Coordinates of C-alpha atoms and ligand atoms in Angstrom, one line a residue:
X1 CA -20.6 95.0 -129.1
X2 CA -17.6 93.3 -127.2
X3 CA -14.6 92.1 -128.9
X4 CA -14.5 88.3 -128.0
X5 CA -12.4 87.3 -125.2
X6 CA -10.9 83.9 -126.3
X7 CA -9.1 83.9 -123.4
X8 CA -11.8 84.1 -121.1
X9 CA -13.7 81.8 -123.6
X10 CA -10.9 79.6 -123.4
X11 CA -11.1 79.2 -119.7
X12 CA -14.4 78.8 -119.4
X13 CA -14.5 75.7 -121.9
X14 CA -11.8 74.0 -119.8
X15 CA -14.3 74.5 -116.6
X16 CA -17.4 73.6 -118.5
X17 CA -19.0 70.2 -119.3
X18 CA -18.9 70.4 -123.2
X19 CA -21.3 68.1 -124.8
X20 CA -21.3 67.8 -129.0
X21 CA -24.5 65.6 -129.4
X22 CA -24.1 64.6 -132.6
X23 CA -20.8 63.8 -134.9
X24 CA -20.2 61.3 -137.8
X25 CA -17.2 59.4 -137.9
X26 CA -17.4 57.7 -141.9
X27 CA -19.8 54.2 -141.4
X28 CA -17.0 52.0 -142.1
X29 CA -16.3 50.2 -138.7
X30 CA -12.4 49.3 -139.5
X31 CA -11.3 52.7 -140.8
X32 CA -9.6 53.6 -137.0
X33 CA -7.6 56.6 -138.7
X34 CA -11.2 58.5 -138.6
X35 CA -11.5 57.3 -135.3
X36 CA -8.4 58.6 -134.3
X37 CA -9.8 61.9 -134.6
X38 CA -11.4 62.2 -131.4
X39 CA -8.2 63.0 -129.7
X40 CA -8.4 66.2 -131.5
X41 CA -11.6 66.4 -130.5
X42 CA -10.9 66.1 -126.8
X43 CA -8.0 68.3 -127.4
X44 CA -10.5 71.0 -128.2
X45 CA -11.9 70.8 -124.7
X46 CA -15.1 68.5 -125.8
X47 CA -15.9 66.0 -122.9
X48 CA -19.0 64.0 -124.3
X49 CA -19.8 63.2 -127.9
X50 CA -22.4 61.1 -129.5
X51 CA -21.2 59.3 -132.4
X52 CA -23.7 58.3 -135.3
X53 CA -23.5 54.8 -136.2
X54 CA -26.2 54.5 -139.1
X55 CA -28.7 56.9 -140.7
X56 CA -31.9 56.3 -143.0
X57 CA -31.6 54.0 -145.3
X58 CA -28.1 52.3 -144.2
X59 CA -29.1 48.6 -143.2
X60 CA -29.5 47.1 -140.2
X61 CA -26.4 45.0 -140.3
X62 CA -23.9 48.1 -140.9
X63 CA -25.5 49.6 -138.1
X64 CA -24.5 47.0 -135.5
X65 CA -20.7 46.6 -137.4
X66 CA -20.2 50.4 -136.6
X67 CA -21.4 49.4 -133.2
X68 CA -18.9 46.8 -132.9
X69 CA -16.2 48.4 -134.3
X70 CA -16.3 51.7 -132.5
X71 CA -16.9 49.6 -129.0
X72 CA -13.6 47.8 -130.5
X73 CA -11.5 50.9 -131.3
X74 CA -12.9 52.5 -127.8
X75 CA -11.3 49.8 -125.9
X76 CA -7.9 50.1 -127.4
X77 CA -8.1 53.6 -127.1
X78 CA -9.0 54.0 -123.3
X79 CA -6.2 56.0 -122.6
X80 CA -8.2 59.0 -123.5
X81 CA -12.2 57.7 -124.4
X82 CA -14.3 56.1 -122.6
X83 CA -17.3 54.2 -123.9
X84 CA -20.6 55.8 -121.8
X85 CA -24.0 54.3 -121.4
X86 CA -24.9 56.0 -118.2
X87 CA -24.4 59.7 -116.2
X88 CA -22.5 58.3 -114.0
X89 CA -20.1 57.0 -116.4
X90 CA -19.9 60.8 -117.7
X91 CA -19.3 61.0 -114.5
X92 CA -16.3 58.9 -114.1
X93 CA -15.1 59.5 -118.0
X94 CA -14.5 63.7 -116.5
X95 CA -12.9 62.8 -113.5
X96 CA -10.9 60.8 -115.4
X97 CA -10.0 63.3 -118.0
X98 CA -11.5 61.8 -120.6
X99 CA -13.5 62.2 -123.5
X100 CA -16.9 60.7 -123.3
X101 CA -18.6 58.6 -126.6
X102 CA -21.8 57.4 -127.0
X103 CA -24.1 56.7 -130.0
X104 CA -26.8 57.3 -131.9
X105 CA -29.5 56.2 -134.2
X106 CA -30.9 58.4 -137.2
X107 CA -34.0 57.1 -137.6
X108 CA -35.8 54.2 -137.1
X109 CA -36.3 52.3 -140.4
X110 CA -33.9 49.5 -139.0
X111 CA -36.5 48.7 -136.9
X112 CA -39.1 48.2 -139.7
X113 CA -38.9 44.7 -139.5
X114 CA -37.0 43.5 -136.0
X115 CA -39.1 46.2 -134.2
X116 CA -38.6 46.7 -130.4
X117 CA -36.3 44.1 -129.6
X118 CA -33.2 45.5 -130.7
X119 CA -34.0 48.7 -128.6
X120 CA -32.9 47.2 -124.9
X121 CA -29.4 45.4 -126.5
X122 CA -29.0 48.8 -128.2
X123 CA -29.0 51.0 -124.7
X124 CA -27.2 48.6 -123.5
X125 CA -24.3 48.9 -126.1
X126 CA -24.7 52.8 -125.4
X127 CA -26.9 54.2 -127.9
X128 CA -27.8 57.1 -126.5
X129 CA -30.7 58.6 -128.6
X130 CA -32.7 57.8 -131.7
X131 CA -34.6 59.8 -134.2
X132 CA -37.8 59.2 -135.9
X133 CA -37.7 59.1 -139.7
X134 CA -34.6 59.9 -141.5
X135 CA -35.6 62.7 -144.2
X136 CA -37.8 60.1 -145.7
X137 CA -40.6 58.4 -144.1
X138 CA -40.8 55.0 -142.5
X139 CA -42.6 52.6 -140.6
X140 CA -42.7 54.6 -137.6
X141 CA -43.0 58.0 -139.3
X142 CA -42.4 60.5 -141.6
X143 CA -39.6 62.3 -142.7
X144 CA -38.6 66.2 -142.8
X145 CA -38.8 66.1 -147.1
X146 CA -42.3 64.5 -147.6
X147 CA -45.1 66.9 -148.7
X148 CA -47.5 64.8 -147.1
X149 CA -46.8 63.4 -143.4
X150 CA -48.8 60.7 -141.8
X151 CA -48.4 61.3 -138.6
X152 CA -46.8 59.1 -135.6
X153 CA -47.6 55.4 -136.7
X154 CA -48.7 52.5 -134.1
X155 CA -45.2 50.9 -134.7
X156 CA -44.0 54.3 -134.2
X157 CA -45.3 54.7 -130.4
X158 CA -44.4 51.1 -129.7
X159 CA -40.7 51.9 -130.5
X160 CA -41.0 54.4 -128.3
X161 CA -42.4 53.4 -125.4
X162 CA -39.7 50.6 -125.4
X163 CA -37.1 53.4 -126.1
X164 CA -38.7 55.4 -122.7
X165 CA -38.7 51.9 -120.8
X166 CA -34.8 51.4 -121.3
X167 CA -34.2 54.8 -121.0
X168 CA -32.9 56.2 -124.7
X169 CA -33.8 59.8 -125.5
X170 CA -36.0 60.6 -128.5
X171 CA -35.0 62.6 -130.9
X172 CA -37.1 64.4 -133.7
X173 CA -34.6 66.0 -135.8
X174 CA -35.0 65.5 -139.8
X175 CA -38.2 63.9 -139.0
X176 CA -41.4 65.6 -140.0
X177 CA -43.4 68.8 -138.6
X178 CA -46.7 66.3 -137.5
X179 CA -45.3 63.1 -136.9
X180 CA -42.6 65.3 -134.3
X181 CA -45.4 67.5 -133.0
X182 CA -47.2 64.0 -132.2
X183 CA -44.1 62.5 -130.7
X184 CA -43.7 65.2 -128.4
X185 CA -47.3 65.6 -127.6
X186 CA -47.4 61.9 -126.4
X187 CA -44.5 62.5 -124.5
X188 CA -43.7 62.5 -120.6
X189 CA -40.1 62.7 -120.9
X190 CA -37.6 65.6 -122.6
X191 CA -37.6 64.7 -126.2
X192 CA -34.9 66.8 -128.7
X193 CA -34.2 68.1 -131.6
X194 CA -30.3 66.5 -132.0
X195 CA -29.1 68.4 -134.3
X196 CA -31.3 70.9 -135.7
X197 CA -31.7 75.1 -136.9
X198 CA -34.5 77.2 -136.5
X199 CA -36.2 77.7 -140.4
X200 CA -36.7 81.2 -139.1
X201 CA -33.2 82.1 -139.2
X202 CA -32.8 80.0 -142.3
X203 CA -35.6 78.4 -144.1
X204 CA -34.4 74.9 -145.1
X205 CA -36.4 71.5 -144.9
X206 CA -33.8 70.1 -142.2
X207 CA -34.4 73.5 -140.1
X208 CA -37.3 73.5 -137.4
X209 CA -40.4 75.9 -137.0
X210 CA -41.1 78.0 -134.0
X211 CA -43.8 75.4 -133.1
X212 CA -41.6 72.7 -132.9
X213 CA -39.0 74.5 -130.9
X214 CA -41.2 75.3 -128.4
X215 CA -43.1 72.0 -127.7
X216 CA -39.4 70.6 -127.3
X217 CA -38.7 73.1 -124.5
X218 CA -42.3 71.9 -123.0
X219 CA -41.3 68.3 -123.1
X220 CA -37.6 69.7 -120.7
X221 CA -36.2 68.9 -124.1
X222 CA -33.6 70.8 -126.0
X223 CA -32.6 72.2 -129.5
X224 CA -29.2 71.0 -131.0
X225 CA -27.8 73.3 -133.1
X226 CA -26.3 72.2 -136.3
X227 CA -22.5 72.9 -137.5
X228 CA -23.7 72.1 -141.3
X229 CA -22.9 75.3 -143.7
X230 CA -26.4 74.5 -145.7
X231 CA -28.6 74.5 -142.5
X232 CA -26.7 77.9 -141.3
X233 CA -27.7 80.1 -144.1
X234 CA -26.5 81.5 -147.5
X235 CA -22.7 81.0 -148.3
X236 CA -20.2 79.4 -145.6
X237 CA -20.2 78.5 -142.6
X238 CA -19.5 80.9 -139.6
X239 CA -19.6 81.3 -135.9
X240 CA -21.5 83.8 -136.0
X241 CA -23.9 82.6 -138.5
X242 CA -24.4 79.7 -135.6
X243 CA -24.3 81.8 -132.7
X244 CA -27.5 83.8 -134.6
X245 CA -29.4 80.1 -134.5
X246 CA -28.9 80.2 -130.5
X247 CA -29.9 83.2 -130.0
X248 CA -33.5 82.8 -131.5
X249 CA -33.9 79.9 -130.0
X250 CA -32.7 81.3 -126.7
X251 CA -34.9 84.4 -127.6
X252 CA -38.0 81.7 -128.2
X253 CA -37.8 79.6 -125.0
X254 CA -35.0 80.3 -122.9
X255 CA -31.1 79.2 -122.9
X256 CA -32.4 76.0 -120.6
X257 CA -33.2 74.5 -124.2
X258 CA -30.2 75.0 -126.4
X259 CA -27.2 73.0 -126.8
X260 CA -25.0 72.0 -129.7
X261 CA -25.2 69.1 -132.2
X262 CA -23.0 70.4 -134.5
X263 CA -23.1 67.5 -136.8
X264 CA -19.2 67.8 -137.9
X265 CA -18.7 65.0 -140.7
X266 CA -15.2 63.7 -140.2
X267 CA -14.7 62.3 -143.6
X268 CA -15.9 64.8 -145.9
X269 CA -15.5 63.0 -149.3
X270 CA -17.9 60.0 -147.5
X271 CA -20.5 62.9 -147.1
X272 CA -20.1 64.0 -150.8
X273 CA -20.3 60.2 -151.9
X274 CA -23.4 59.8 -149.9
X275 CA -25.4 63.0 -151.4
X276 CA -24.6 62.1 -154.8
X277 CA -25.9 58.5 -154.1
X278 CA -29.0 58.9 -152.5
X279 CA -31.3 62.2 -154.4
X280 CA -34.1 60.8 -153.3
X281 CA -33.1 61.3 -149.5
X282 CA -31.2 64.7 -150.2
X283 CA -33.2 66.6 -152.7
X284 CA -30.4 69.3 -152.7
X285 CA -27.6 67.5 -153.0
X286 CA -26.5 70.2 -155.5
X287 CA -25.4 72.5 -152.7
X288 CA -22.2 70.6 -151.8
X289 CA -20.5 74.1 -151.2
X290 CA -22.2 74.3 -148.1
X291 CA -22.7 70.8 -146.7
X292 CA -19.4 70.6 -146.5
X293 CA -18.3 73.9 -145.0
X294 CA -19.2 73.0 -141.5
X295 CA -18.2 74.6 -138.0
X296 CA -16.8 71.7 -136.1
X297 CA -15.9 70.7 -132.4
X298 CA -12.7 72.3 -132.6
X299 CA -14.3 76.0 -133.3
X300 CA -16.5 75.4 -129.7
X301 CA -14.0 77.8 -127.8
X302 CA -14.9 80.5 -130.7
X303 CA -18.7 80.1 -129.9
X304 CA -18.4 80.0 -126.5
X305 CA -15.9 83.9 -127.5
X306 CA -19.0 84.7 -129.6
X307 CA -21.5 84.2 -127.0
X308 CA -19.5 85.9 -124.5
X309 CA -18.7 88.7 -126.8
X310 CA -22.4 89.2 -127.1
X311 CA -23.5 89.6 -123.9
X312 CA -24.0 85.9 -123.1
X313 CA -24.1 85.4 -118.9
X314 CA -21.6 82.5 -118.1
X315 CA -23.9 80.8 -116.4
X316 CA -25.7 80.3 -119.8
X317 CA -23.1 79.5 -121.8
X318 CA -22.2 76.6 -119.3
X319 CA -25.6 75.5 -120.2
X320 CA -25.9 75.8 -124.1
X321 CA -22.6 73.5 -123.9
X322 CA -22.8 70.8 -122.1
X323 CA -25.1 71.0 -119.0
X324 CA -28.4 71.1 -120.7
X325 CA -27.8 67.6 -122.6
X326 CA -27.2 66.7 -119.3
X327 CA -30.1 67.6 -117.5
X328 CA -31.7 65.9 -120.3
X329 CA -29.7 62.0 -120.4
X330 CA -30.3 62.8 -116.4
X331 CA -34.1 62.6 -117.1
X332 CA -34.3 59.5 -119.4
X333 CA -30.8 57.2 -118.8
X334 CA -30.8 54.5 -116.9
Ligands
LIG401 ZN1 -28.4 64.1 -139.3

């Protein structure tokens, strides 16, 4: 094996369009020294990031206040972030030299009640994607922990064929093995996993089966992988540990379908609080070790040296960061 070349790595980063589709500033859409944090993040060389602005059970209400706020704090902070909503606004954010932020939606139990209508204002506000069913099931769906899943609901395929008519990318990550095999069999658009692992590099209910990775790359869709020390493996996180979860899904359906979602959890005493407070949601909330031991966007130029290192063309790691997310928001924005 090669000895990774961080310089070369380091070069190719500033060339290449890196996309981190999923991060989580805390929920708490006045607290702008979190915020902040994105200049480190576009220090690392990170051009687009999607930014999560509710999960699961988190009401409806807090979800549009994190809108809000971050659409707020964006503004004031457009000397180096730029709010996007289209691909030609990523566009304009790069030749600009600056970093990119959109949102997204984990899971669709907000909508159990307003349904549909708040999809359209949502794109609009630039919500980029949305998953299904957040761990646990809901009106649309179920989730990645329940022993028995129901399957892709009516309401379900409503809320998506408004999400495909405004153009927002659906997402099946912590949402479960039948109810995600339905969404993408329906499908006629790329549909992803956000920010998820292959169970056969690690077995873990958030991790995705062979089955699932490879109906994604038949939708044009593409595999996230996850920063998160408990969806890597045993022990802490590691770049290599993350690099092993690209390579089998590489290895399953080509480097056309990977991309990162590393999941880096800004705040992590929020992410502690948040285990402890909801078992039901996060049966193993006892491994706090690993949740938060995370590989983050500043540790991209090290998997990009990894890749290289072993054996990765250039032309594919250009891909797994950035230009396959691409490809995708190309097929599905408006
Ligand atoms: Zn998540």
């Amino acid at each position: 094996m090669m000895m990774p070349d961080f310089a070369e790595a380091e070069e190719l980063v500033r060339d290449a369009l890196v996309w981190d589709n999923h991060a989580c500033l805390p929920l708490r859409p006045g607290d702008h020294d979190f915020f902040a944090r994105l200049r480190d993040v576009a220090a690392a060389g990170v051009d687009v990031i999607s930014v999560n602005v509710g999960f699961g059970p988190v009401p409806l209400e807090q979800h549009e206040a994190m809108i809000a706020g971050l659409t707020g704090w964006i503004g004031s902070a457009g000397d180096f972030c730029r709010l996007v909503r289209a691909v030609a606004d990523i566009e304009a954010a790069r030749a600009e030299g600056k970093l990119a932020v959109f949102f997204d939606v984990e899971g669709m139990a907000p909508l159990d009640e307003g349904g549909e209508a708040l999809i359209e204002p949502w794109r609009k506000a630039g919500v980029g994607w949305m998953l299904v069913a957040y761990n646990a099931a809901n009106r649309a769906g179920s989730g990645c922990i329940e022993e028995t899943d129901g399957g892709l609901t009516d309401h379900g395929k409503r809320i998506l064929a408004e999400m495909r008519r405004v153009g927002m990318i659906a997402c099946c990550s912590h949402t479960g093995h039948r109810t995600a095999m339905e969404v993408m069999e329906q499908a006629d658009a790329p549909v992803i996993f956000s920010h998820s692992n292959p169970a056969a590099v690690f077995a873990h209910y958030r991790n995705i089966a062979d089955d699932l990775v490879r109906a994604c790359a038949e939708t044009g869709g593409v595999v996230g992988i996850n920063g998160i020390g408990s969806f890597l493996g045993d022990g802490p996180a590691s770049v290599a540990r993350l690099v092993d979860h690209i390579e089998h899904v590489a290895s399953l359906v080509g480097t056309d379908h990977v991309g990162l979602g590393l999941d880096y959890v800004f705040d992590k005493q929020e992410l502690v609080d948040y285990l402890a407070a909801m078992p039901k949601i996060f049966p193993d909330a006892a491994s706090l070790e690993n949740a938060t031991s995370m590989i983050g966007p500043q540790q991209i130029g090290a998997i990009a040296a990894e890749l290289l290192g072993r054996g990765a063309d250039r032309g594919a790691v250009h891909k797994i960061l950035g230009e396959n997310w691409l490809r995708v928001a190309r097929a599905v924005w408006r």
